Amino acid sequence: MTAKVITITREFGSGGRTVGRMVADALGYEFYDWNLVDKIATETGFAKQFIEENGEEQGRFSTMLTSSSFGFNLNEQLFEAQSNVIFKLAEKGGCVIVGRCADYLLRNDPNTLCCFIYANEESRKNRVVHEYGETDVPIGKRLKDKDKRRKAHYQYFTSRKWGRSFYYDLCIDTTRIPLNEAASLIVSAAQNFTPSVLRTDED
Amino acid sequence: MTAKVITITREFGSGGRTVGRMVADALGYEFYDWNLVDKIATETGFAKQFIEENGEEQGRFSTMLTSSSFGFNLNEQLFEAQSNVIFKLAEKGGCVIVGRCADYLLRNDPNTLCCFIYANEESRKNRVVHEYGETDVPIGKRLKDKDKRRKAHYQYFTSRKWGRSFYYDLCIDTTRIPLNEAASLIVSAAQNFTPSVLRTDED
């Protein structure tokens, strides 16, 4: 049977978002990426800007890592609210979810195919400059900063190590595998998927 | 163009060897696994048993990790000799190589597709007992021991962390993706591969 939900965890500049959209189109699934921000804003009452800045990476001015010892801070409240939105989407099924620790949230769901998309530095720099058109900050700095904040957010909320293959059904490096091929691989894996729990043994 | 060489790094019991053979059959490539032992024995003069016990995992009675400070020990000589055999095979092309740190050895080869195959503990235990027919040692212990020795060997010779996705073009968990599907994914990725160096930035 076909996996009901597909999560795409991705490195900045790897093209993971594009791959996710292609997968959703091919399977006729809903696609949740930026549009999830509106959904979360509507359902939780958090401001869109706050979700954008803190929903899947450590905000630039975030006190996330220091203030949690004083209680349940705003970032943690956002994470919980956002998680509930994702759980509801997964229950309904028929969707591709990009980022937002969905791989971790749905780790025990037997019907969710978890994918990780990444690429080498050169390839990601090229994509960010030529496809996303980002030229305002020196690209090496931009990549390093984004990697750092995304990783910090992921590790804080999941206690997982970034980039470990063991958390995913499928990991694809888009340096040498083109984006449309990466999407085809995910679609094929989703269609030939045997539902069960991925792992009970955390690594 | 199609990748000239495919390396399969795998966890014990993941079915990676079977996947490798399917890929070789589908592409009409040579398949190197156990048969590499004979080749290495012939070309290097090492005894077959020594290669079997030390060629891709830390031998049970190995002094690998302690004696290297006294010079270039036998395990290191075997690794160097084995590496040369693998470099020659890669130069010729048209082959699938299982294990033996081939992913690391060929990391700068623009034409080598590097794959990692793994699975959760339960799935690997099942495969080892029901398919490999190994029942002499308690299966949990057998798996743990094999993982430990394979990992120690890999880390010693490559200085890499086991299971990091970043070293591979494609990582597939065979817990929920059947072996024949895993093989199809690799064949498709190999056929839609854009040659370049995977990464210059080690992680």
XYZ file of C-alpha atoms in Angstrom:
406
model
C 0.000 0.000 0.000
C 0.998 3.639 -0.429
C 2.383 5.521 2.575
C -0.336 7.858 3.863
C 2.004 10.643 4.898
C 5.443 11.651 3.655
C 7.752 13.840 5.719
C 10.627 15.710 4.118
C 13.396 16.879 6.425
C 15.911 18.896 4.458
C 19.096 20.912 4.525
C 18.789 24.529 3.475
C 19.470 24.814 -0.263
C 19.148 21.092 -0.975
C 15.966 21.512 -3.018
C 14.000 19.402 -0.526
C 10.980 21.693 -0.696
C 10.837 21.398 -4.491
C 11.196 17.625 -4.219
C 8.340 17.558 -1.697
C 6.069 19.501 -4.027
C 6.842 17.154 -6.930
C 6.033 14.160 -4.721
C 2.733 15.711 -3.611
C 1.789 16.479 -7.237
C 2.654 12.957 -8.382
C 0.639 11.290 -5.620
C -2.207 13.813 -5.610
C -1.411 14.635 -1.957
C -1.767 17.915 -0.095
C 1.507 19.796 0.262
C 2.377 21.537 3.530
C 5.293 23.898 3.700
C 4.962 27.693 4.073
C 1.189 27.333 3.892
C 1.425 25.456 7.186
C 2.304 28.797 8.786
C -1.173 30.172 7.952
C -2.811 27.003 9.224
C -0.851 27.113 12.477
C -1.594 30.834 12.893
C -5.317 30.260 12.411
C -5.514 27.247 14.680
C -3.229 28.421 17.484
C -3.427 32.200 17.593
C 0.342 32.674 17.240
C 1.383 35.574 14.995
C 2.513 34.545 11.512
C 5.835 36.337 11.885
C 6.599 34.557 15.147
C 5.834 31.175 13.553
C 7.959 32.024 10.522
C 10.889 32.986 12.698
C 10.652 30.232 15.297
C 8.594 27.399 13.836
C 11.464 25.377 12.473
C 14.651 27.105 13.352
C 16.077 28.885 16.306
C 15.005 32.524 15.903
C 17.740 35.132 15.580
C 16.761 36.708 18.871
C 15.460 33.569 20.449
C 16.011 32.816 24.101
C 14.911 29.236 23.412
C 18.003 27.564 24.704
C 18.432 29.565 27.874
C 15.009 30.366 29.220
C 13.465 26.922 29.203
C 14.691 26.238 32.712
C 12.305 28.963 33.895
C 9.295 27.156 32.575
C 7.346 26.380 29.448
C 8.457 29.214 27.149
C 6.825 30.626 24.032
C 8.953 28.543 21.662
C 7.898 25.392 23.427
C 4.272 26.471 23.318
C 4.597 27.090 19.588
C 6.212 23.681 19.129
C 3.389 21.966 20.967
C 0.675 23.831 19.080
C 2.406 23.188 15.752
C 2.787 19.508 16.657
C -0.929 19.202 17.229
C -1.636 20.678 13.791
C 0.749 18.127 12.262
C -0.791 15.211 14.179
C -4.216 16.207 12.849
C -2.934 16.392 9.262
C -1.274 12.991 9.618
C -4.439 11.446 10.966
C -6.317 12.646 7.923
C -3.485 11.379 5.684
C -2.760 12.057 2.016
C -0.137 14.742 2.568
C 3.519 15.687 2.249
C 4.891 17.735 5.158
C 8.167 19.647 4.826
C 10.260 20.377 7.913
C 8.912 21.299 11.366
C 10.275 18.107 12.967
C 7.412 16.136 11.380
C 9.789 13.161 10.964
C 10.262 13.099 14.734
C 6.613 13.750 15.593
C 5.427 10.914 13.346
C 8.281 8.523 14.147
C 5.953 5.868 15.545
C 3.351 6.166 12.808
C 3.414 2.956 10.763
C 2.053 4.751 7.669
C 4.486 7.666 7.413
C 7.453 7.502 5.047
C 10.279 9.663 6.438
C 12.758 11.205 4.001
C 15.875 13.329 4.417
C 17.171 15.523 1.571
C 20.628 17.084 1.644
C 23.480 18.130 -0.653
C 27.063 19.276 -0.500
C 27.959 22.874 0.249
C 28.822 23.909 -3.286
C 25.599 22.544 -4.689
C 23.529 24.231 -1.972
C 25.283 27.570 -2.451
C 24.548 27.417 -6.177
C 20.898 26.680 -5.589
C 20.438 29.437 -3.024
C 22.025 32.061 -5.265
C 20.711 30.991 -8.676
C 17.319 29.543 -7.815
C 16.234 31.246 -4.605
C 17.884 34.475 -5.796
C 19.323 35.284 -2.368
C 22.260 37.619 -2.774
C 21.962 40.091 0.096
C 24.235 38.273 2.576
C 27.527 36.535 1.588
C 26.371 33.056 0.665
C 28.841 31.057 2.795
C 27.757 32.964 5.896
C 24.069 32.645 4.995
C 24.343 28.852 4.634
C 26.317 28.408 7.850
C 23.890 30.569 9.820
C 20.816 28.806 8.458
C 22.323 25.332 9.055
C 23.216 26.257 12.597
C 19.784 27.611 13.511
C 17.848 24.779 11.851
C 20.050 22.153 13.516
C 19.767 23.853 16.938
C 15.975 23.889 16.683
C 15.824 20.247 15.577
C 18.169 19.003 18.272
C 16.492 21.027 20.994
C 13.033 19.655 20.291
C 13.906 16.092 19.241
C 17.145 15.294 21.117
C 18.247 13.687 17.853
C 21.485 14.084 15.966
C 21.058 15.913 12.674
C 21.711 13.853 9.554
C 21.690 10.383 11.060
C 20.330 8.047 8.404
C 18.703 5.739 10.978
C 15.749 8.085 11.494
C 14.679 7.911 7.849
C 13.335 5.374 5.398
C 15.129 7.168 2.620
C 17.959 9.739 2.511
C 18.868 11.355 -0.796
C 21.801 13.596 -1.632
C 20.726 15.940 -4.418
C 24.305 16.822 -5.380
C 24.432 14.033 -7.978
C 20.819 12.862 -8.013
C 18.634 15.443 -9.813
C 15.560 16.783 -7.970
C 13.025 15.132 -10.299
C 14.805 11.804 -9.855
C 14.807 12.277 -6.067
C 11.043 12.869 -6.263
C 10.550 9.717 -8.379
C 12.501 7.651 -5.868
C 10.322 8.891 -3.010
C 7.106 8.264 -4.962
C 8.227 4.740 -5.806
C 9.255 4.015 -2.205
C 5.914 5.407 -0.966
C 4.013 3.150 -3.371
C 5.979 0.050 -2.375
C 5.915 0.673 1.333
C 5.132 -1.974 3.958
C 3.507 -0.289 6.978
C 5.206 -0.992 10.332
C 6.974 1.035 12.977
C 10.344 2.212 11.660
C 12.279 1.730 14.843
C 11.747 1.165 18.483
C 15.497 1.224 19.121
C 16.656 4.829 19.190
C 20.233 5.329 18.070
C 24.820 8.707 -17.678
C 24.869 5.588 -15.506
C 27.161 5.506 -12.476
C 30.161 3.308 -13.299
C 30.568 1.870 -9.821
C 28.078 1.328 -6.997
C 29.198 0.827 -3.422
C 26.912 -0.749 -0.844
C 27.771 -0.140 2.797
C 25.397 -2.097 5.002
C 24.374 -3.047 8.495
C 24.550 -6.726 9.327
C 21.167 -8.337 8.633
C 19.804 -5.448 6.569
C 19.787 -7.431 3.327
C 22.303 -5.054 1.756
C 24.236 -7.892 0.111
C 21.058 -9.223 -1.534
C 20.166 -5.707 -2.686
C 23.667 -5.339 -4.161
C 23.319 -8.558 -6.112
C 19.937 -7.485 -7.516
C 21.434 -4.150 -8.596
C 24.379 -5.886 -10.297
C 22.013 -8.269 -12.107
C 19.752 -5.445 -13.263
C 22.642 -3.348 -14.609
C 24.683 -6.280 -15.922
C 27.529 -5.284 -13.573
C 30.085 -7.491 -11.831
C 29.225 -8.173 -8.201
C 31.957 -8.149 -5.543
C 31.250 -9.422 -2.084
C 32.686 -12.661 -0.662
C 34.296 -13.372 -4.019
C 36.468 -10.320 -3.375
C 38.200 -12.378 -0.686
C 39.565 -14.787 -3.320
C 40.636 -11.905 -5.507
C 42.411 -10.174 -2.636
C 44.052 -13.445 -1.557
C 45.364 -14.086 -5.070
C 46.583 -10.550 -5.628
C 48.086 -9.868 -2.205
C 49.235 -13.175 -0.764
C 47.175 -12.805 2.422
C 45.529 -16.020 3.641
C 41.816 -16.257 2.861
C 40.915 -16.857 6.495
C 42.808 -13.761 7.625
C 41.019 -11.634 5.008
C 37.651 -13.089 6.001
C 38.247 -12.300 9.642
C 39.847 -8.879 9.280
C 38.939 -7.518 5.852
C 35.878 -5.592 6.896
C 35.468 -5.949 10.599
C 37.668 -5.934 13.618
C 38.777 -9.569 14.088
C 37.798 -11.303 17.309
C 41.431 -11.576 18.347
C 42.591 -8.479 16.556
C 45.174 -6.196 18.077
C 44.264 -3.621 15.450
C 43.412 -0.834 17.816
C 46.347 -1.192 20.169
C 49.344 -2.189 18.113
C 49.224 0.431 15.418
C 51.378 2.800 17.433
C 54.233 0.313 17.034
C 54.151 0.598 13.269
C 52.296 -0.528 10.200
C 50.555 -3.674 11.447
C 49.122 -6.612 9.513
C 45.580 -5.231 9.545
C 46.776 -2.011 8.019
C 48.754 -3.893 5.396
C 45.644 -5.895 4.552
C 43.601 -2.687 4.311
C 46.110 -1.119 1.952
C 46.336 -4.209 -0.251
C 42.540 -4.576 -0.313
C 42.186 -0.888 -1.166
C 44.428 -1.303 -4.175
C 42.299 -4.181 -5.430
C 39.190 -1.981 -5.064
C 40.820 0.981 -6.836
C 41.654 -1.289 -9.778
C 38.083 -2.608 -9.962
C 36.697 0.941 -9.840
C 39.003 2.066 -12.611
C 37.688 -0.714 -14.819
C 34.100 0.192 -13.812
C 30.859 -1.736 -14.284
C 30.713 -3.221 -10.789
C 28.875 -3.263 -7.475
C 31.125 -3.514 -4.407
C 29.710 -4.524 -1.028
C 31.430 -3.375 2.166
C 35.202 -3.100 2.697
C 35.067 0.700 3.112
C 34.659 1.052 -0.661
C 32.414 4.090 -0.052
C 35.291 5.808 1.725
C 37.973 4.686 -0.737
C 35.982 5.954 -3.722
C 34.642 9.096 -2.024
C 36.303 11.411 -4.537
C 35.362 9.371 -7.589
C 32.831 11.367 -9.623
C 31.379 8.196 -11.156
C 30.687 6.135 -8.034
C 27.200 6.049 -6.517
C 27.516 5.418 -2.763
C 24.637 3.676 -0.963
C 23.985 2.772 2.662
C 21.516 -0.009 3.590
C 20.246 -0.487 7.147
C 17.196 -1.632 9.071
C 15.835 -1.679 12.585
C 16.927 -4.300 15.093
C 13.812 -6.444 14.897
C 13.885 -6.634 11.138
C 17.594 -7.513 11.121
C 17.157 -10.198 13.783
C 14.379 -11.785 11.729
C 16.478 -11.805 8.606
C 19.539 -13.275 10.319
C 17.536 -16.111 11.885
C 15.080 -16.895 9.068
C 17.101 -16.116 5.981
C 20.741 -16.558 6.968
C 19.729 -19.472 9.230
C 22.075 -18.418 12.036
C 20.845 -19.893 15.289
C 24.015 -20.966 17.125
C 24.514 -17.790 19.189
C 21.631 -15.833 20.843
C 20.565 -13.460 18.112
C 20.634 -10.227 20.133
C 24.232 -10.885 21.162
C 25.225 -11.889 17.618
C 23.845 -8.667 16.167
C 25.426 -6.463 18.819
C 28.815 -8.149 18.409
C 28.768 -7.923 14.616
C 27.650 -4.258 14.663
C 30.394 -3.396 17.110
C 33.183 -5.045 15.146
C 32.050 -3.733 11.760
C 31.701 -0.203 13.138
C 35.116 -0.348 14.865
C 36.785 -1.435 11.637
C 35.030 1.265 9.588
C 35.805 4.042 12.020
C 39.415 2.977 12.479
C 40.195 3.038 8.772
C 38.007 5.934 7.647
C 37.754 8.217 10.728
C 34.091 8.558 9.760
C 31.028 8.249 11.916
C 28.949 5.183 11.098
C 25.506 5.869 9.653
C 25.911 9.531 8.761
C 23.790 10.145 5.682
C 26.154 12.807 4.332
C 28.630 10.239 3.020
C 26.077 8.631 0.714
C 24.064 9.523 -2.360
C 21.302 7.250 -1.161
C 20.471 5.646 2.210
C 17.662 3.101 2.404
C 16.080 1.529 5.456
C 14.863 -1.942 4.491
C 12.515 -2.214 7.473
C 9.600 -0.815 5.473
C 11.067 -0.680 1.967
C 11.289 -4.234 0.537
C 14.678 -5.418 -0.784
C 13.578 -5.561 -4.438
C 12.239 -2.014 -4.165
C 15.518 -0.876 -2.554
C 17.364 -2.411 -5.514
C 15.045 -0.645 -8.017
C 15.656 2.684 -6.307
C 19.430 2.239 -6.550
C 19.242 1.176 -10.207
C 17.090 4.203 -11.036
C 19.408 6.573 -9.135
C 22.437 5.033 -10.887
C 20.821 5.554 -14.288
C 19.910 9.176 -13.557
C 23.176 10.124 -11.969
C 25.093 13.347 -12.715
C 28.822 12.695 -12.256
C 30.609 15.093 -9.902
C 32.459 14.849 -6.610
C 29.979 14.112 -3.812
C 31.559 16.334 -1.210
C 34.708 18.193 -0.513
C 33.382 19.345 2.834
C 33.727 16.500 5.315
C 31.167 16.521 8.078
